């Protein structure tokens, strides 16, 4: 309750801030980032330490800490090349943070195309932040925001501003309001955990002391469906994340790989009560609406197009596991993958145009993307152990996956083009099956 | 007339004679018991002793017999126990074999090999003999391939085994199948030998 109130206060404060610092007109005109491959050229960006406007010790500490936090959060997206503060020409002791005072030549000369400045004023209870983004060549402010909150809100404030930055550069608010669910294995027990988008604060979600697998987020990010052996066999659990209650769907055979239909309280999952592993459409309460696949043999791992009209899935109908796309409106099914003999784990991009999946070849598993039209097959991982279970970020710019490149399986993240591969979660034990959530409203 | 007289005379002689004879006979019969009494007394004594001896002998014999019987009973019980133990051992062995003998599969396959069908026939025999037993048929995969697909594949493997048992007459209600995919390897090593061991259907008695 308390947190909710603070969030409300924060929201109000942010709205006030928004009005106080109207962005420079025509910011949307700029084409900063080439969506086709934004990672080929990262934007050189400078974030000097913030100005301490309260001139107390707390402000002093925060002026560095928050600048670092802003830098790290933005760098996570893979879009930016953060310039080394040691190379800055401006006086780090007394940074200029407003357009009228900034000498833009100091920044263009070191190659910085974007400049982000901050001012921080801290008293015992509250912290006020002014954050701005400038186009150094155009010499103008693109975004200006003022925030006020408690120290516990700072991470959220920085993320909110980063969302603004991404919105101005790419047209979407990025991944900062999202989370990652994954499976954590320790001592034969697999539990589902949920962390922030950047791996921060991983928390245990299931407590079944058994096998819990295949987490799947509803498109409002309020529900998590997964498979658990808590009752002795693989059943389907559909849980409200906040309330921690919901439905357990149990039938003869397996109930695995749930995937929520975008915008609906419905999900597809593989059930085998008929003796054959087929994909069914279920209500969020677990009632079968209809059967979606009809071929003999394994049909698993459904994933939905953003409009909910098509479903990609894995089928063994041609003899080896391959990815197919079914138009659930027309009923037409077509095969998507033809290369390789073991293509599984498809995940449809929230941008709609591409599907990420894994291929096993010569005993090694690697991640590829393929256009929904079957063209433009791209390999994203290579020569670094097995790389599995890819899942798109809500803006379609990043992919989270698991890899055993360092020995035990851990969770990693990379850009949609396979660049900037790095570890996301630092927990002991093995982590697998990551699923990136949609952006969470009113976090 | 004289003839009549002779007859009367004769009668007079015969009747008292007859009467005498009768009385005499009476006397003899009366005398005999008294003579017997004196003579039998010692004889009764002997008979009792004999009877006693006989009873003792019989008792001894019976006792011996009982002892023998008890021995035999003990022996029988021992034999029975041994037989029982043996039977239980056999049953335990059969049970153990039932639970220890897995069937194996090719990579990405749920087709039953010749060897697997032989094993399954033995499973069916045991199930026919052990009419009250229900079993769990566990499908497993090796670590290669991906998790979800492997749970589906393990499900198919368990279903293949189950369908075979049902086909040869095992009541389906006694069979429950479950897939663990690649979650429960018997050999966690990452080599061909371990993978072959892990691609299995395992049987557990409920």
mmCIF file of N, CA and C in Angstrom, chain B residues 71-162:
data_model
loop_
_atom_site.group_PDB
_atom_site.id
_atom_site.type_symbol
_atom_site.label_atom_id
_atom_site.label_comp_id
_atom_site.label_asym_id
_atom_site.label_seq_id
_atom_site.Cartn_x
_atom_site.Cartn_y
_atom_site.Cartn_z
ATOM 1 N N UNK B 71 7.706 -82.385 15.361
ATOM 2 C CA UNK B 71 8.931 -82.237 14.571
ATOM 3 C C UNK B 71 8.603 -81.985 13.111
ATOM 4 N N UNK B 72 7.684 -82.829 12.647
ATOM 5 C CA UNK B 72 7.313 -82.700 11.243
ATOM 6 C C UNK B 72 6.720 -81.318 10.977
ATOM 7 N N UNK B 73 5.831 -80.875 11.910
ATOM 8 C CA UNK B 73 5.204 -79.563 11.766
ATOM 9 C C UNK B 73 6.269 -78.477 11.707
ATOM 10 N N UNK B 74 7.227 -78.609 12.667
ATOM 11 C CA UNK B 74 8.307 -77.618 12.687
ATOM 12 C C UNK B 74 9.066 -77.609 11.368
ATOM 13 N N UNK B 75 9.337 -78.828 10.944
ATOM 14 C CA UNK B 75 10.088 -78.969 9.697
ATOM 15 C C UNK B 75 9.321 -78.352 8.532
ATOM 16 N N UNK B 76 7.985 -78.670 8.570
ATOM 17 C CA UNK B 76 7.139 -78.160 7.504
ATOM 18 C C UNK B 76 7.125 -76.628 7.505
ATOM 19 N N UNK B 77 6.990 -76.133 8.779
ATOM 20 C CA UNK B 77 6.969 -74.676 8.899
ATOM 21 C C UNK B 77 8.274 -74.066 8.383
ATOM 22 N N UNK B 78 9.354 -74.719 8.771
ATOM 23 C CA UNK B 78 10.668 -74.236 8.339
ATOM 24 C C UNK B 78 10.758 -74.265 6.818
ATOM 25 N N UNK B 79 10.253 -75.417 6.300
ATOM 26 C CA UNK B 79 10.278 -75.559 4.840
ATOM 27 C C UNK B 79 9.423 -74.489 4.169
ATOM 28 N N UNK B 80 8.215 -74.338 4.778
ATOM 29 C CA UNK B 80 7.308 -73.329 4.244
ATOM 30 C C UNK B 80 7.957 -71.949 4.274
ATOM 31 N N UNK B 81 8.573 -71.652 5.435
ATOM 32 C CA UNK B 81 9.214 -70.343 5.601
ATOM 33 C C UNK B 81 10.293 -70.158 4.536
ATOM 34 N N UNK B 82 11.036 -71.236 4.357
ATOM 35 C CA UNK B 82 12.114 -71.176 3.363
ATOM 36 C C UNK B 82 11.529 -70.938 1.977
ATOM 37 N N UNK B 83 10.428 -71.729 1.753
ATOM 38 C CA UNK B 83 9.783 -71.608 0.447
ATOM 39 C C UNK B 83 9.251 -70.181 0.254
ATOM 40 N N UNK B 84 8.605 -69.742 1.355
ATOM 41 C CA UNK B 84 8.031 -68.390 1.346
ATOM 42 C C UNK B 84 9.130 -67.365 1.066
ATOM 43 N N UNK B 85 10.228 -67.522 1.815
ATOM 44 C CA UNK B 85 11.351 -66.592 1.665
ATOM 45 C C UNK B 85 11.860 -66.622 0.228
ATOM 46 N N UNK B 86 11.951 -67.867 -0.249
ATOM 47 C CA UNK B 86 12.450 -68.037 -1.612
ATOM 48 C C UNK B 86 11.506 -67.371 -2.609
ATOM 49 N N UNK B 87 10.198 -67.629 -2.307
ATOM 50 C CA UNK B 87 9.205 -67.063 -3.192
ATOM 51 C C UNK B 87 9.257 -65.532 -3.149
ATOM 52 N N UNK B 88 9.382 -65.074 -1.882
ATOM 53 C CA UNK B 88 9.442 -63.627 -1.733
ATOM 54 C C UNK B 88 10.689 -63.072 -2.399
ATOM 55 N N UNK B 89 11.757 -63.845 -2.249
ATOM 56 C CA UNK B 89 12.996 -63.434 -2.894
ATOM 57 C C UNK B 89 12.809 -63.391 -4.409
ATOM 58 N N UNK B 90 12.172 -64.452 -4.884
ATOM 59 C CA UNK B 90 11.886 -64.505 -6.317
ATOM 60 C C UNK B 90 11.026 -63.323 -6.722
ATOM 61 N N UNK B 91 9.985 -63.109 -5.872
ATOM 62 C CA UNK B 91 9.079 -62.008 -6.176
ATOM 63 C C UNK B 91 9.818 -60.675 -6.131
ATOM 64 N N UNK B 92 10.646 -60.554 -5.067
ATOM 65 C CA UNK B 92 11.420 -59.324 -4.929
ATOM 66 C C UNK B 92 12.362 -59.169 -6.112
ATOM 67 N N UNK B 93 12.955 -60.312 -6.483
ATOM 68 C CA UNK B 93 13.885 -60.289 -7.618
ATOM 69 C C UNK B 93 13.135 -59.903 -8.888
ATOM 70 N N UNK B 94 11.957 -60.526 -9.024
ATOM 71 C CA UNK B 94 11.141 -60.229 -10.206
ATOM 72 C C UNK B 94 10.733 -58.761 -10.200
ATOM 73 N N UNK B 95 10.384 -58.301 -8.980
ATOM 74 C CA UNK B 95 9.962 -56.922 -8.821
ATOM 75 C C UNK B 95 11.123 -55.974 -9.128
ATOM 76 N N UNK B 96 12.282 -56.401 -8.567
ATOM 77 C CA UNK B 96 13.459 -55.569 -8.771
ATOM 78 C C UNK B 96 13.829 -55.516 -10.251
ATOM 79 N N UNK B 97 13.756 -56.711 -10.852
ATOM 80 C CA UNK B 97 14.081 -56.771 -12.265
ATOM 81 C C UNK B 97 13.085 -55.924 -13.042
ATOM 82 N N UNK B 98 11.844 -56.015 -12.612
ATOM 83 C CA UNK B 98 10.801 -55.233 -13.268
ATOM 84 C C UNK B 98 11.143 -53.745 -13.219
ATOM 85 N N UNK B 99 11.598 -53.331 -12.024
ATOM 86 C CA UNK B 99 11.878 -51.897 -11.860
ATOM 87 C C UNK B 99 13.241 -51.492 -12.417
ATOM 88 N N UNK B 100 14.161 -52.484 -12.475
ATOM 89 C CA UNK B 100 15.521 -52.130 -12.903
ATOM 90 C C UNK B 100 15.731 -52.212 -14.401
ATOM 91 N N UNK B 101 14.893 -52.986 -15.057
ATOM 92 C CA UNK B 101 15.113 -53.206 -16.482
ATOM 93 C C UNK B 101 14.386 -52.139 -17.302
ATOM 94 N N UNK B 102 15.150 -51.220 -17.842
ATOM 95 C CA UNK B 102 14.582 -50.144 -18.655
ATOM 96 C C UNK B 102 14.560 -50.562 -20.120
ATOM 97 N N UNK B 103 13.790 -49.829 -20.908
ATOM 98 C CA UNK B 103 13.886 -50.017 -22.359
ATOM 99 C C UNK B 103 14.510 -48.753 -22.955
ATOM 100 N N UNK B 104 15.222 -48.913 -24.048
ATOM 101 C CA UNK B 104 16.021 -47.809 -24.590
ATOM 102 C C UNK B 104 15.587 -47.418 -26.000
ATOM 103 N N UNK B 105 15.909 -46.181 -26.350
ATOM 104 C CA UNK B 105 15.440 -45.617 -27.628
ATOM 105 C C UNK B 105 16.584 -44.951 -28.391
ATOM 106 N N UNK B 106 16.358 -44.770 -29.697
ATOM 107 C CA UNK B 106 17.282 -43.985 -30.514
ATOM 108 C C UNK B 106 17.055 -42.507 -30.248
ATOM 109 N N UNK B 107 18.006 -41.685 -30.650
ATOM 110 C CA UNK B 107 17.861 -40.244 -30.494
ATOM 111 C C UNK B 107 16.634 -39.736 -31.251
ATOM 112 N N UNK B 108 15.870 -38.861 -30.610
ATOM 113 C CA UNK B 108 14.666 -38.259 -31.193
ATOM 114 C C UNK B 108 13.682 -39.307 -31.723
ATOM 115 N N UNK B 109 13.620 -40.456 -31.035
ATOM 116 C CA UNK B 109 12.706 -41.505 -31.484
ATOM 117 C C UNK B 109 11.919 -42.067 -30.301
ATOM 118 N N UNK B 110 10.676 -42.440 -30.593
ATOM 119 C CA UNK B 110 9.878 -43.107 -29.569
ATOM 120 C C UNK B 110 9.458 -44.489 -30.063
ATOM 121 N N UNK B 111 10.120 -44.960 -31.160
ATOM 122 C CA UNK B 111 9.802 -46.268 -31.723
ATOM 123 C C UNK B 111 10.417 -47.363 -30.851
ATOM 124 N N UNK B 112 9.653 -48.456 -30.628
ATOM 125 C CA UNK B 112 10.150 -49.553 -29.798
ATOM 126 C C UNK B 112 11.066 -50.448 -30.614
ATOM 127 N N UNK B 113 12.286 -50.652 -30.119
ATOM 128 C CA UNK B 113 13.234 -51.552 -30.764
ATOM 129 C C UNK B 113 12.841 -52.993 -30.410
ATOM 130 N N UNK B 114 13.430 -53.964 -31.151
ATOM 131 C CA UNK B 114 13.203 -55.386 -30.893
ATOM 132 C C UNK B 114 13.463 -55.719 -29.427
ATOM 133 N N UNK B 115 14.614 -55.254 -28.911
ATOM 134 C CA UNK B 115 14.998 -55.524 -27.520
ATOM 135 C C UNK B 115 13.952 -54.995 -26.550
ATOM 136 N N UNK B 116 13.466 -53.822 -26.858
ATOM 137 C CA UNK B 116 12.493 -53.174 -25.973
ATOM 138 C C UNK B 116 11.207 -53.998 -25.904
ATOM 139 N N UNK B 117 10.790 -54.555 -27.050
ATOM 140 C CA UNK B 117 9.546 -55.332 -27.042
ATOM 141 C C UNK B 117 9.723 -56.617 -26.233
ATOM 142 N N UNK B 118 10.947 -57.210 -26.282
ATOM 143 C CA UNK B 118 11.212 -58.408 -25.470
ATOM 144 C C UNK B 118 11.062 -58.069 -23.988
ATOM 145 N N UNK B 119 11.671 -56.953 -23.604
ATOM 146 C CA UNK B 119 11.588 -56.523 -22.202
ATOM 147 C C UNK B 119 10.132 -56.264 -21.823
ATOM 148 N N UNK B 120 9.411 -55.636 -22.737
ATOM 149 C CA UNK B 120 8.011 -55.306 -22.439
ATOM 150 C C UNK B 120 7.157 -56.564 -22.273
ATOM 151 N N UNK B 121 7.487 -57.623 -23.022
ATOM 152 C CA UNK B 121 6.747 -58.883 -22.869
ATOM 153 C C UNK B 121 6.971 -59.446 -21.466
ATOM 154 N N UNK B 122 8.221 -59.336 -20.987
ATOM 155 C CA UNK B 122 8.507 -59.790 -19.615
ATOM 156 C C UNK B 122 7.744 -58.937 -18.598
ATOM 157 N N UNK B 123 7.657 -57.666 -18.880
ATOM 158 C CA UNK B 123 6.901 -56.779 -17.974
ATOM 159 C C UNK B 123 5.438 -57.247 -17.924
ATOM 160 N N UNK B 124 4.917 -57.559 -19.088
ATOM 161 C CA UNK B 124 3.521 -57.996 -19.156
ATOM 162 C C UNK B 124 3.334 -59.282 -18.364
ATOM 163 N N UNK B 125 4.284 -60.251 -18.496
ATOM 164 C CA UNK B 125 4.201 -61.506 -17.744
ATOM 165 C C UNK B 125 4.122 -61.220 -16.251
ATOM 166 N N UNK B 126 4.989 -60.359 -15.825
ATOM 167 C CA UNK B 126 5.000 -60.024 -14.389
ATOM 168 C C UNK B 126 3.668 -59.394 -13.987
ATOM 169 N N UNK B 127 3.170 -58.547 -14.846
ATOM 170 C CA UNK B 127 1.900 -57.879 -14.531
ATOM 171 C C UNK B 127 0.739 -58.877 -14.498
ATOM 172 N N UNK B 128 0.800 -59.913 -15.368
ATOM 173 C CA UNK B 128 -0.246 -60.937 -15.342
ATOM 174 C C UNK B 128 -0.160 -61.727 -14.047
ATOM 175 N N UNK B 129 1.083 -62.027 -13.582
ATOM 176 C CA UNK B 129 1.285 -62.792 -12.348
ATOM 177 C C UNK B 129 0.941 -61.967 -11.115
ATOM 178 N N UNK B 130 1.185 -60.685 -11.197
ATOM 179 C CA UNK B 130 0.977 -59.819 -10.036
ATOM 180 C C UNK B 130 -0.235 -58.934 -10.320
ATOM 181 N N UNK B 131 -1.383 -59.572 -10.179
ATOM 182 C CA UNK B 131 -2.599 -58.936 -10.685
ATOM 183 C C UNK B 131 -2.992 -57.666 -9.942
ATOM 184 N N UNK B 132 -2.477 -57.518 -8.710
ATOM 185 C CA UNK B 132 -2.901 -56.350 -7.930
ATOM 186 C C UNK B 132 -1.971 -55.150 -8.116
ATOM 187 N N UNK B 133 -0.908 -55.320 -8.910
ATOM 188 C CA UNK B 133 0.074 -54.240 -9.034
ATOM 189 C C UNK B 133 -0.321 -53.229 -10.107
ATOM 190 N N UNK B 134 -0.096 -51.951 -9.782
ATOM 191 C CA UNK B 134 -0.218 -50.894 -10.779
ATOM 192 C C UNK B 134 1.159 -50.283 -10.973
ATOM 193 N N UNK B 135 1.420 -49.806 -12.163
ATOM 194 C CA UNK B 135 2.771 -49.289 -12.413
ATOM 195 C C UNK B 135 2.747 -47.901 -13.055
ATOM 196 N N UNK B 136 3.888 -47.224 -12.857
ATOM 197 C CA UNK B 136 4.097 -45.927 -13.495
ATOM 198 C C UNK B 136 5.156 -46.103 -14.573
ATOM 199 N N UNK B 137 4.844 -45.644 -15.766
ATOM 200 C CA UNK B 137 5.768 -45.748 -16.891
ATOM 201 C C UNK B 137 6.376 -44.360 -17.121
ATOM 202 N N UNK B 138 7.683 -44.245 -16.859
ATOM 203 C CA UNK B 138 8.355 -42.944 -16.950
ATOM 204 C C UNK B 138 9.117 -42.812 -18.259
ATOM 205 N N UNK B 139 8.830 -41.763 -19.021
ATOM 206 C CA UNK B 139 9.578 -41.502 -20.250
ATOM 207 C C UNK B 139 10.691 -40.497 -20.000
ATOM 208 N N UNK B 140 11.894 -40.818 -20.468
ATOM 209 C CA UNK B 140 13.052 -39.938 -20.267
ATOM 210 C C UNK B 140 13.804 -39.701 -21.573
ATOM 211 N N UNK B 141 14.584 -38.597 -21.589
ATOM 212 C CA UNK B 141 15.390 -38.265 -22.770
ATOM 213 C C UNK B 141 16.813 -37.963 -22.342
ATOM 214 N N UNK B 142 17.718 -37.921 -23.328
ATOM 215 C CA UNK B 142 19.069 -37.483 -22.994
ATOM 216 C C UNK B 142 19.099 -35.953 -23.009
ATOM 217 N N UNK B 143 20.247 -35.416 -22.580
ATOM 218 C CA UNK B 143 20.320 -33.961 -22.378
ATOM 219 C C UNK B 143 20.391 -33.191 -23.688
ATOM 220 N N UNK B 144 20.631 -33.902 -24.798
ATOM 221 C CA UNK B 144 20.685 -33.189 -26.063
ATOM 222 C C UNK B 144 19.283 -32.786 -26.481
ATOM 223 N N UNK B 145 19.216 -31.806 -27.341
ATOM 224 C CA UNK B 145 17.899 -31.303 -27.705
ATOM 225 C C UNK B 145 17.428 -30.321 -26.654
ATOM 226 N N UNK B 146 16.214 -29.826 -26.829
ATOM 227 C CA UNK B 146 15.737 -28.768 -25.945
ATOM 228 C C UNK B 146 14.659 -29.301 -24.988
ATOM 229 N N UNK B 147 14.511 -28.573 -23.887
ATOM 230 C CA UNK B 147 13.732 -29.038 -22.728
ATOM 231 C C UNK B 147 12.278 -29.428 -23.032
ATOM 232 N N UNK B 148 11.552 -28.509 -23.657
ATOM 233 C CA UNK B 148 10.121 -28.732 -23.858
ATOM 234 C C UNK B 148 9.897 -29.871 -24.850
ATOM 235 N N UNK B 149 10.639 -29.819 -25.948
ATOM 236 C CA UNK B 149 10.503 -30.869 -26.958
ATOM 237 C C UNK B 149 10.798 -32.231 -26.327
ATOM 238 N N UNK B 150 11.796 -32.247 -25.432
ATOM 239 C CA UNK B 150 12.154 -33.505 -24.781
ATOM 240 C C UNK B 150 11.072 -34.011 -23.828
ATOM 241 N N UNK B 151 10.321 -33.108 -23.206
ATOM 242 C CA UNK B 151 9.204 -33.583 -22.369
ATOM 243 C C UNK B 151 8.140 -34.218 -23.259
ATOM 244 N N UNK B 152 7.907 -33.605 -24.426
ATOM 245 C CA UNK B 152 6.951 -34.188 -25.381
ATOM 246 C C UNK B 152 7.457 -35.546 -25.873
ATOM 247 N N UNK B 153 8.756 -35.616 -26.162
ATOM 248 C CA UNK B 153 9.348 -36.871 -26.656
ATOM 249 C C UNK B 153 9.288 -37.957 -25.571
ATOM 250 N N UNK B 154 9.600 -37.591 -24.333
ATOM 251 C CA UNK B 154 9.509 -38.543 -23.216
ATOM 252 C C UNK B 154 8.082 -39.050 -23.049
ATOM 253 N N UNK B 155 7.128 -38.163 -23.279
ATOM 254 C CA UNK B 155 5.706 -38.523 -23.208
ATOM 255 C C UNK B 155 5.379 -39.570 -24.266
ATOM 256 N N UNK B 156 5.909 -39.358 -25.474
ATOM 257 C CA UNK B 156 5.667 -40.320 -26.561
ATOM 258 C C UNK B 156 6.311 -41.671 -26.256
ATOM 259 N N UNK B 157 7.509 -41.631 -25.679
ATOM 260 C CA UNK B 157 8.191 -42.894 -25.337
ATOM 261 C C UNK B 157 7.376 -43.682 -24.316
ATOM 262 N N UNK B 158 6.918 -42.992 -23.274
ATOM 263 C CA UNK B 158 6.114 -43.666 -22.249
ATOM 264 C C UNK B 158 4.826 -44.205 -22.863
ATOM 265 N N UNK B 159 4.232 -43.415 -23.783
ATOM 266 C CA UNK B 159 2.992 -43.840 -24.437
ATOM 267 C C UNK B 159 3.211 -45.062 -25.340
ATOM 268 N N UNK B 160 4.363 -45.110 -26.018
ATOM 269 C CA UNK B 160 4.671 -46.283 -26.864
ATOM 270 C C UNK B 160 4.712 -47.543 -26.017
ATOM 271 N N UNK B 161 5.409 -47.463 -24.872
ATOM 272 C CA UNK B 161 5.533 -48.621 -23.981
ATOM 273 C C UNK B 161 4.159 -49.022 -23.451
ATOM 274 N N UNK B 162 3.384 -48.023 -23.075
ATOM 275 C CA UNK B 162 2.056 -48.278 -22.522
ATOM 276 C C UNK B 162 1.153 -48.947 -23.567
#
